[in-house]
mmCIF file of C-alpha atoms in Angstrom:
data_model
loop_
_atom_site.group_PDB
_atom_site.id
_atom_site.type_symbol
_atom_site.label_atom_id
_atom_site.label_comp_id
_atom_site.label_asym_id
_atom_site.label_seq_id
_atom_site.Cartn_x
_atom_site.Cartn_y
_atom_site.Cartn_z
ATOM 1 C CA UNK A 55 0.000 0.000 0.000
ATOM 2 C CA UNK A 56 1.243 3.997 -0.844
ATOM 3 C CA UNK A 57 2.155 5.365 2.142
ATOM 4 C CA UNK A 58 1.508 8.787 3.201
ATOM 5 C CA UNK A 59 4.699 11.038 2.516
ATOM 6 C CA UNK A 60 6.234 13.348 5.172
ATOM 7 C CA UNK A 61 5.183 16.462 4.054
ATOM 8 C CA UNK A 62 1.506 15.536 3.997
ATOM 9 C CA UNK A 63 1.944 13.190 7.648
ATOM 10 C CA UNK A 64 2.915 16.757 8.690
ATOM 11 C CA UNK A 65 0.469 19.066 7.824
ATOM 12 C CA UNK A 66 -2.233 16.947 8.964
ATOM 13 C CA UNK A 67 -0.540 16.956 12.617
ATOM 14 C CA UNK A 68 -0.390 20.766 12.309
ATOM 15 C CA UNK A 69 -4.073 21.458 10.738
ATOM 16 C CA UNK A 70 -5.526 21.534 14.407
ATOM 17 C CA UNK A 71 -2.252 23.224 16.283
ATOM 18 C CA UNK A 72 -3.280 26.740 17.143
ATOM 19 C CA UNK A 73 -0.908 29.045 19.598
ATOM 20 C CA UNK A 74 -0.907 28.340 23.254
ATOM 21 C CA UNK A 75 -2.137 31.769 25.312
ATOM 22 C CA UNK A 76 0.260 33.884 26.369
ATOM 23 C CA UNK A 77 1.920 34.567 29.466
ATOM 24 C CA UNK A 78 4.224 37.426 31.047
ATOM 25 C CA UNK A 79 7.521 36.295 32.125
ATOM 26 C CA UNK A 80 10.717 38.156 33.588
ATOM 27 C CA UNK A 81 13.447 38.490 30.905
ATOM 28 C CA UNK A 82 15.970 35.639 32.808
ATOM 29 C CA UNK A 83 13.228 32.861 32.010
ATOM 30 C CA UNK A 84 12.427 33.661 28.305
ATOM 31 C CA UNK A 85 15.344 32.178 26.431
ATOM 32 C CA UNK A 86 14.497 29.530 24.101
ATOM 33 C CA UNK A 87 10.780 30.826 24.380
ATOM 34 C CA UNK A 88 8.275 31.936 21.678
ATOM 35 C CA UNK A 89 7.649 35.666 21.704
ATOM 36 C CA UNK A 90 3.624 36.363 21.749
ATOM 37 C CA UNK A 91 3.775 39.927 20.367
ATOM 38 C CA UNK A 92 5.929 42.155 18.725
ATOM 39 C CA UNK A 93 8.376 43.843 20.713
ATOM 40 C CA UNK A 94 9.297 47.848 19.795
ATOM 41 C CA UNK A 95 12.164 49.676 21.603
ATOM 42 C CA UNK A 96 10.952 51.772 24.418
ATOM 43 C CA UNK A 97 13.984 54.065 23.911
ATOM 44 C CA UNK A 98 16.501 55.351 21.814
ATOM 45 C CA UNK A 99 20.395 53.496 21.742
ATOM 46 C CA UNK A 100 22.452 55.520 22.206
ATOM 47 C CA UNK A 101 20.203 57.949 23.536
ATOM 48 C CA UNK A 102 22.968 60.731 23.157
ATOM 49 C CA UNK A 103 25.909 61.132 20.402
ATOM 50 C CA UNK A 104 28.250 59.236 22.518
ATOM 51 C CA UNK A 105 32.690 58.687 21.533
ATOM 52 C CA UNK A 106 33.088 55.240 20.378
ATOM 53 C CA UNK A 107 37.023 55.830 21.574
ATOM 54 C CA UNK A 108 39.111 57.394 24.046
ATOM 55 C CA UNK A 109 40.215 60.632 23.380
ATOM 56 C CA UNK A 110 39.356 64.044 22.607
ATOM 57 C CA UNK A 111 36.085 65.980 21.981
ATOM 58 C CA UNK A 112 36.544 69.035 19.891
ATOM 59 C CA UNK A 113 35.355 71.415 17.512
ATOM 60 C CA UNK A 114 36.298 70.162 14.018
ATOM 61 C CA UNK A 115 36.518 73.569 12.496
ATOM 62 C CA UNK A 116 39.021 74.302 15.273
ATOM 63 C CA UNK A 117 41.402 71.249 14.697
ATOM 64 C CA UNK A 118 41.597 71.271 10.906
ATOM 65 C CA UNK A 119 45.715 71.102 10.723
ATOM 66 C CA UNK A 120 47.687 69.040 12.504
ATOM 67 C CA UNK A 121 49.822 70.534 15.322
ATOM 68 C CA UNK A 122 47.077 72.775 16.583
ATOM 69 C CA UNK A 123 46.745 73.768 20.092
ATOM 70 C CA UNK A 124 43.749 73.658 21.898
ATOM 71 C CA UNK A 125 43.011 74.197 25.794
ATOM 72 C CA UNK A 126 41.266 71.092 27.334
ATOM 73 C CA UNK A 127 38.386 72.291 30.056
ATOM 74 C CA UNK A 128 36.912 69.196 31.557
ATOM 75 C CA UNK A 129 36.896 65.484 31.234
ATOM 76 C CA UNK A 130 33.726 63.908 30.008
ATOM 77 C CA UNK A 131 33.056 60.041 31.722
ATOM 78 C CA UNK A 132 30.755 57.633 31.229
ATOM 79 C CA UNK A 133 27.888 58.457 32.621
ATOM 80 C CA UNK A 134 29.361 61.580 33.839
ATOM 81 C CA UNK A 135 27.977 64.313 31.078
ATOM 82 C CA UNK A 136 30.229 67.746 30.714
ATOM 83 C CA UNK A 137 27.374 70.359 31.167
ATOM 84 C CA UNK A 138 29.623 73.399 29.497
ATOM 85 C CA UNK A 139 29.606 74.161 26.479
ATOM 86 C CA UNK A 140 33.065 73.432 23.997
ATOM 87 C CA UNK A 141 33.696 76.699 22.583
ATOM 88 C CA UNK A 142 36.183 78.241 19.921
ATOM 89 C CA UNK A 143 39.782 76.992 20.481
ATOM 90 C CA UNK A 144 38.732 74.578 23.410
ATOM 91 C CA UNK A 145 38.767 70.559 23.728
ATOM 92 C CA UNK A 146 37.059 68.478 26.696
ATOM 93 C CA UNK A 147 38.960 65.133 27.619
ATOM 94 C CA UNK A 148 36.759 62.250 26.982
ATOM 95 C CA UNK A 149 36.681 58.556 27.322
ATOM 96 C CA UNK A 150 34.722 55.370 25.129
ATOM 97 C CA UNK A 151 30.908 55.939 25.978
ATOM 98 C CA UNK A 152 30.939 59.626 27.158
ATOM 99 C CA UNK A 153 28.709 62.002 25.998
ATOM 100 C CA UNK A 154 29.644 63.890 22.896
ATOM 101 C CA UNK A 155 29.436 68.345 24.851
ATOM 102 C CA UNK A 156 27.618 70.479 23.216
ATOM 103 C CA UNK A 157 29.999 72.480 20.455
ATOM 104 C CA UNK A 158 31.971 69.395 19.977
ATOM 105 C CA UNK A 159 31.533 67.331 16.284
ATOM 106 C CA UNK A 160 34.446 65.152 16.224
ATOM 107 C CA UNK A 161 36.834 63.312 18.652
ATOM 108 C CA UNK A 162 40.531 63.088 18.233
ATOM 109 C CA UNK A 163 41.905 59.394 19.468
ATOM 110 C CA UNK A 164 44.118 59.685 22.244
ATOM 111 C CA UNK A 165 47.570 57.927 20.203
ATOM 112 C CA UNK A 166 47.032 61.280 17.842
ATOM 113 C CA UNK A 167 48.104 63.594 20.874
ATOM 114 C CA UNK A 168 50.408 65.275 23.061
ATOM 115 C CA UNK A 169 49.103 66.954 26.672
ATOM 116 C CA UNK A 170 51.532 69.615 28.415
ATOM 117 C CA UNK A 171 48.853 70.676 31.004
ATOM 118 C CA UNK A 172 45.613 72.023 29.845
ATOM 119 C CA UNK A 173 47.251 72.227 26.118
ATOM 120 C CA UNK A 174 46.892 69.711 23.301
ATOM 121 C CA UNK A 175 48.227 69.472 20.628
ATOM 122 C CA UNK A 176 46.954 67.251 17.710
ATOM 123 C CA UNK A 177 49.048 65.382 15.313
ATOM 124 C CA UNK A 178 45.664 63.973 12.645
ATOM 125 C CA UNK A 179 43.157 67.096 11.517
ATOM 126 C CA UNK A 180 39.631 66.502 13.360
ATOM 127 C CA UNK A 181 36.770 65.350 11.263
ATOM 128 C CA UNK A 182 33.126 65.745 11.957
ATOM 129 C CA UNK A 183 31.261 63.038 13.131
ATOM 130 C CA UNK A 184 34.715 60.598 13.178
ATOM 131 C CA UNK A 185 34.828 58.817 16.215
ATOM 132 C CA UNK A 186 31.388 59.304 17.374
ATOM 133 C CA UNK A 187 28.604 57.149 17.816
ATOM 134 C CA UNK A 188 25.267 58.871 16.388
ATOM 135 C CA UNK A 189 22.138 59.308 18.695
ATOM 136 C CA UNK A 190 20.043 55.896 17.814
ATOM 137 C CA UNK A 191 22.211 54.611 15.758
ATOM 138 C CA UNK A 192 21.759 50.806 17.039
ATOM 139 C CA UNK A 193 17.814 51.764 17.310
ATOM 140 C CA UNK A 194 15.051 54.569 17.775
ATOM 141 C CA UNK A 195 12.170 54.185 20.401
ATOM 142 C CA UNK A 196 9.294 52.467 18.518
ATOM 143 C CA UNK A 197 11.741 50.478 16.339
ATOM 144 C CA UNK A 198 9.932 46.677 16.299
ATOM 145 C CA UNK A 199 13.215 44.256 16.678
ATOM 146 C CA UNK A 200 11.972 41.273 17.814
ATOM 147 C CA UNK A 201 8.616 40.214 16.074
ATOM 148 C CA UNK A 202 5.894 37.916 17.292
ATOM 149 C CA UNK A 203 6.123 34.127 17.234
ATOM 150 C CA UNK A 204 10.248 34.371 17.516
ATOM 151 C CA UNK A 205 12.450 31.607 19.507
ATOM 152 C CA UNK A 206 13.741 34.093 21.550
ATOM 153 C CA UNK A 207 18.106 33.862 21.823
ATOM 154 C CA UNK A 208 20.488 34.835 23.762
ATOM 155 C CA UNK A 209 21.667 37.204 21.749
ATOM 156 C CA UNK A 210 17.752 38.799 21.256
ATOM 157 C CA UNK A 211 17.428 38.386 25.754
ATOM 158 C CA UNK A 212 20.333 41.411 25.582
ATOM 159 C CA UNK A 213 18.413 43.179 22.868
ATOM 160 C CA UNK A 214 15.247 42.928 24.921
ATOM 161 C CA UNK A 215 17.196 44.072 27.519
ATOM 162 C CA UNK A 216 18.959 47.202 26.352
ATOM 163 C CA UNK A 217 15.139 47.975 25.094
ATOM 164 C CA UNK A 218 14.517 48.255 28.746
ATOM 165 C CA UNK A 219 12.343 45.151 28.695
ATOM 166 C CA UNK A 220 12.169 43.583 31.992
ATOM 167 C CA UNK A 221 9.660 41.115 30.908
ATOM 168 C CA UNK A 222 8.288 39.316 27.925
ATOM 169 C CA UNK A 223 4.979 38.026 26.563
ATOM 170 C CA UNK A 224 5.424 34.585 25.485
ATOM 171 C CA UNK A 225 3.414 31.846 25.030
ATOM 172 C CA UNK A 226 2.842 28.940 27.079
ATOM 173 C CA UNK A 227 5.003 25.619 26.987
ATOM 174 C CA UNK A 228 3.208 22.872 25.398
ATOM 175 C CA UNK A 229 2.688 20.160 28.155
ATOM 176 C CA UNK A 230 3.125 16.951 25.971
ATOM 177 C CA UNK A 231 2.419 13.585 27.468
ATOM 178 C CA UNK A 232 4.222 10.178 26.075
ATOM 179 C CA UNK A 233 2.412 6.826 26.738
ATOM 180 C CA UNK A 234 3.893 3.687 25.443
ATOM 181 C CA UNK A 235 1.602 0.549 24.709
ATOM 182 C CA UNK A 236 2.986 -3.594 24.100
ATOM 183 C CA UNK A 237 3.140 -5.981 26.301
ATOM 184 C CA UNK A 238 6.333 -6.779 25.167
ATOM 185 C CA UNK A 239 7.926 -3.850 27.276
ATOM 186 C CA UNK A 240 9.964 -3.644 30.228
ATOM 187 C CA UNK A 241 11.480 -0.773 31.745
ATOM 188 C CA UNK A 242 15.329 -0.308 31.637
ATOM 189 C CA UNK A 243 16.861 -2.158 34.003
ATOM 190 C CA UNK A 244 14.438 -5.225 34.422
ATOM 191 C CA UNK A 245 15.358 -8.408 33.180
ATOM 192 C CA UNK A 246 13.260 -8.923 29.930
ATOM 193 C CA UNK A 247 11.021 -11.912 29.570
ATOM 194 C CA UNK A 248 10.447 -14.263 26.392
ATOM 195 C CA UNK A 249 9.091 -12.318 23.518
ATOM 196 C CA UNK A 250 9.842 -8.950 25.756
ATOM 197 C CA UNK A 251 12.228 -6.131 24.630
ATOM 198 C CA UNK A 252 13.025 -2.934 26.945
ATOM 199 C CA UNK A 253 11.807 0.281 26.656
ATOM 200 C CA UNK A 254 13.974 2.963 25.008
ATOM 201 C CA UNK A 255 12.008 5.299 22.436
ATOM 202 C CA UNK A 256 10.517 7.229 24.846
ATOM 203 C CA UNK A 257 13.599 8.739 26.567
ATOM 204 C CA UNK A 258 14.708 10.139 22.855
ATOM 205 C CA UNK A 259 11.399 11.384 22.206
ATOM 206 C CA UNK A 260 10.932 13.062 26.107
ATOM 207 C CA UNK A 261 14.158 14.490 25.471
ATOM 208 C CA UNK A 262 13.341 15.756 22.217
ATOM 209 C CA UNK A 263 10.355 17.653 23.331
ATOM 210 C CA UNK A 264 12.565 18.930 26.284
ATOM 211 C CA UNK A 265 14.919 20.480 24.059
ATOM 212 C CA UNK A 266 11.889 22.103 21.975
ATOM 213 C CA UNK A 267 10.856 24.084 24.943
ATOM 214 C CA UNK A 268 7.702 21.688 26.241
ATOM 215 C CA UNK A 269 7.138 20.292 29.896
ATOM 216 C CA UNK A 270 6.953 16.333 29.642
ATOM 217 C CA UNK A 271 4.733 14.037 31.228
ATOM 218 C CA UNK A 272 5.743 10.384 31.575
ATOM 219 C CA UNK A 273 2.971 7.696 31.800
ATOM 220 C CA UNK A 274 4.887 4.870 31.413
ATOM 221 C CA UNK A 275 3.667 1.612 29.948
ATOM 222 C CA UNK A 276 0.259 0.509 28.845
ATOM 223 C CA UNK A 277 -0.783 -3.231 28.074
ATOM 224 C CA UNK A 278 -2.585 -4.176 25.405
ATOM 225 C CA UNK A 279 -5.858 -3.765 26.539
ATOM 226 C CA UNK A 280 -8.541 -1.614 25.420
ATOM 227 C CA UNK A 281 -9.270 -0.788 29.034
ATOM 228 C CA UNK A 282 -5.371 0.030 29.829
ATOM 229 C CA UNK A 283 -5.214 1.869 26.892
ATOM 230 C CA UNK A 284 -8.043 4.243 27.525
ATOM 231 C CA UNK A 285 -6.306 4.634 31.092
ATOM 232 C CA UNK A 286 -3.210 6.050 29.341
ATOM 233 C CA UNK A 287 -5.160 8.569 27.141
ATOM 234 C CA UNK A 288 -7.418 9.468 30.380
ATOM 235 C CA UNK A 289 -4.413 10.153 32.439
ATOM 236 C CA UNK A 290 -2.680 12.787 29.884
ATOM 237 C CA UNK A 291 -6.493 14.697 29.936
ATOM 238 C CA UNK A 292 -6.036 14.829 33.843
ATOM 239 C CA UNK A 293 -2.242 16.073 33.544
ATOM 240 C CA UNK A 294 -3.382 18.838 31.331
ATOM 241 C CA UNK A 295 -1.652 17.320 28.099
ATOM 242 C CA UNK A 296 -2.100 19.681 25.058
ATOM 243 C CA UNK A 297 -0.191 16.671 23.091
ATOM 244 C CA UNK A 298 -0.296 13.414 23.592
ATOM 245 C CA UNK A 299 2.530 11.583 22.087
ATOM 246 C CA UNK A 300 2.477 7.348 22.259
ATOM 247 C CA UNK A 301 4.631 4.979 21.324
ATOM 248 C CA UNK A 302 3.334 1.780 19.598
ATOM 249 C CA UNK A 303 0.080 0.274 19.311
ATOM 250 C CA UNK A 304 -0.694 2.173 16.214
ATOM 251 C CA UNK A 305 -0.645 -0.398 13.292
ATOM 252 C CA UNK A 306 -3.320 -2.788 11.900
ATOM 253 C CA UNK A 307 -2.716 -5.744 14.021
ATOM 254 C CA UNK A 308 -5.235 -7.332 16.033
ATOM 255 C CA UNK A 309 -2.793 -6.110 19.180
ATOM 256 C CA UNK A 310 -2.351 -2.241 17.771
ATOM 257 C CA UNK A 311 -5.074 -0.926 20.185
ATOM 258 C CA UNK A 312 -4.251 3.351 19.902
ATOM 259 C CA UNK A 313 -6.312 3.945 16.875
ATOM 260 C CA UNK A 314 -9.371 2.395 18.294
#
């Protein structure tokens, strides 16, 4: 007889699948979960023209040639803004991450300078914008960069993150029960009887669904009995199964009791 290919087995299994509802969780839990909504920025990164190097801030106009002298006035930090202004013939110290002052375009690295004092002198002309890392130039506030029904990575947790997400909607881990049917099988460890073989598929397939994000529920064994058999299926109901995944019993013998 034909047999039903793959692609076909497949979308039958999927016609009834419909998303699990959502639930809020706190940003540490939600790797390797499914995103329920689209997530926008709820700021700007950076949210200030910040130097991408140690160095500098200046006025570009003002450090055109090389070997110019200009008179440093403060020291700009991370986190630690310079609230003056950088005027005409003037420079402010700053280091990787500081805030670009106000009347500064351009940052001058560090190895292209010599400090006597409050005087520099540069040794490469200034050029707007080098060395500076624009206001949102990694993302704007209302930018969507993570998108609904994503496997959320690690790398997409620190994005979330530096979106000032705390939390996530995701949905809910499938609970998927396995239940194994025959007669002929014993648990690992037993000693195996005539015509008896022990169990193994269901630690591959438990672990599979592990690693695809669901909570397992093991219900061991069930004869070959119509009445053992409806036990299994009861007992993944009570557990709150949304899958129910067996093992055996599903062929056309007199024995293959799961279709029934």
């Amino acid at each position: 007889m034909a047999l039903m290919p793959v692609a076909d087995a497949l979308a039958a299994i999927l016609a009834g699948a419909a998303p699990l509802p959502e639930e809020m969780i706190a940003l540490e839990a939600a790797w390797h979960r499914v995103l329920a909504r689209d997530v926008a920025a709820k700021r700007t990164q950076p949210p200030q023209a910040m130097s991408a190097m140690d160095g500098y801030a200046v006025r570009a106009a003002d450090a055109a040639d090389p070997s110019v002298q200009l008179k440093v006035i403060g020291e700009v930090a991370a986190g630690r803004p310079f609230e003056r202004k950088v005027g005409q013939g003037e420079a402010v110290r700053i280091f990787t991450g500081g805030v670009i002052p106000d009347g500064a375009d351009a940052v001058i690295i560090q190895e292209n300078t010599t400090i006597d004092g409050d005087s520099l002198t540069i040794t490469e002309a200034a050029v707007p914008g080098r060395h500076i890392r624009a206001a949102g130039v990694d993302f704007r506030e209302g930018d969507v960069l993570l998108t609904r029904g994503r496997r959320l990575a690690d790398r997409d947790l620190s994005l979330a993150a530096g979106m000032n997400y705390p939390e996530l909607a995701v949905h809910r881990r499938p609970k998927v029960a396995v239940l194994a049917t025959g007669d002929e099988l014993v648990m690992p460890g037993a000693s195996p009887g005539p015509g008896q073989i022990v169990y193994s598929n269901g630690y591959g397939l438990r672990a599979l669904a592990r690693a695809e994000g669901a909570e397992v529920v093991d219900l061991g064994i069930a004869a070959d009995t119509v009445a053992a058999t409806t036990q299994g299926i009861r007992r993944a109901r009570e557990a709150g199964a949304d899958i129910l995944l067996t093992v055996g019993g599903a062929s056309v013998g007199d024995h293959d009791l799961v279709k029934q």
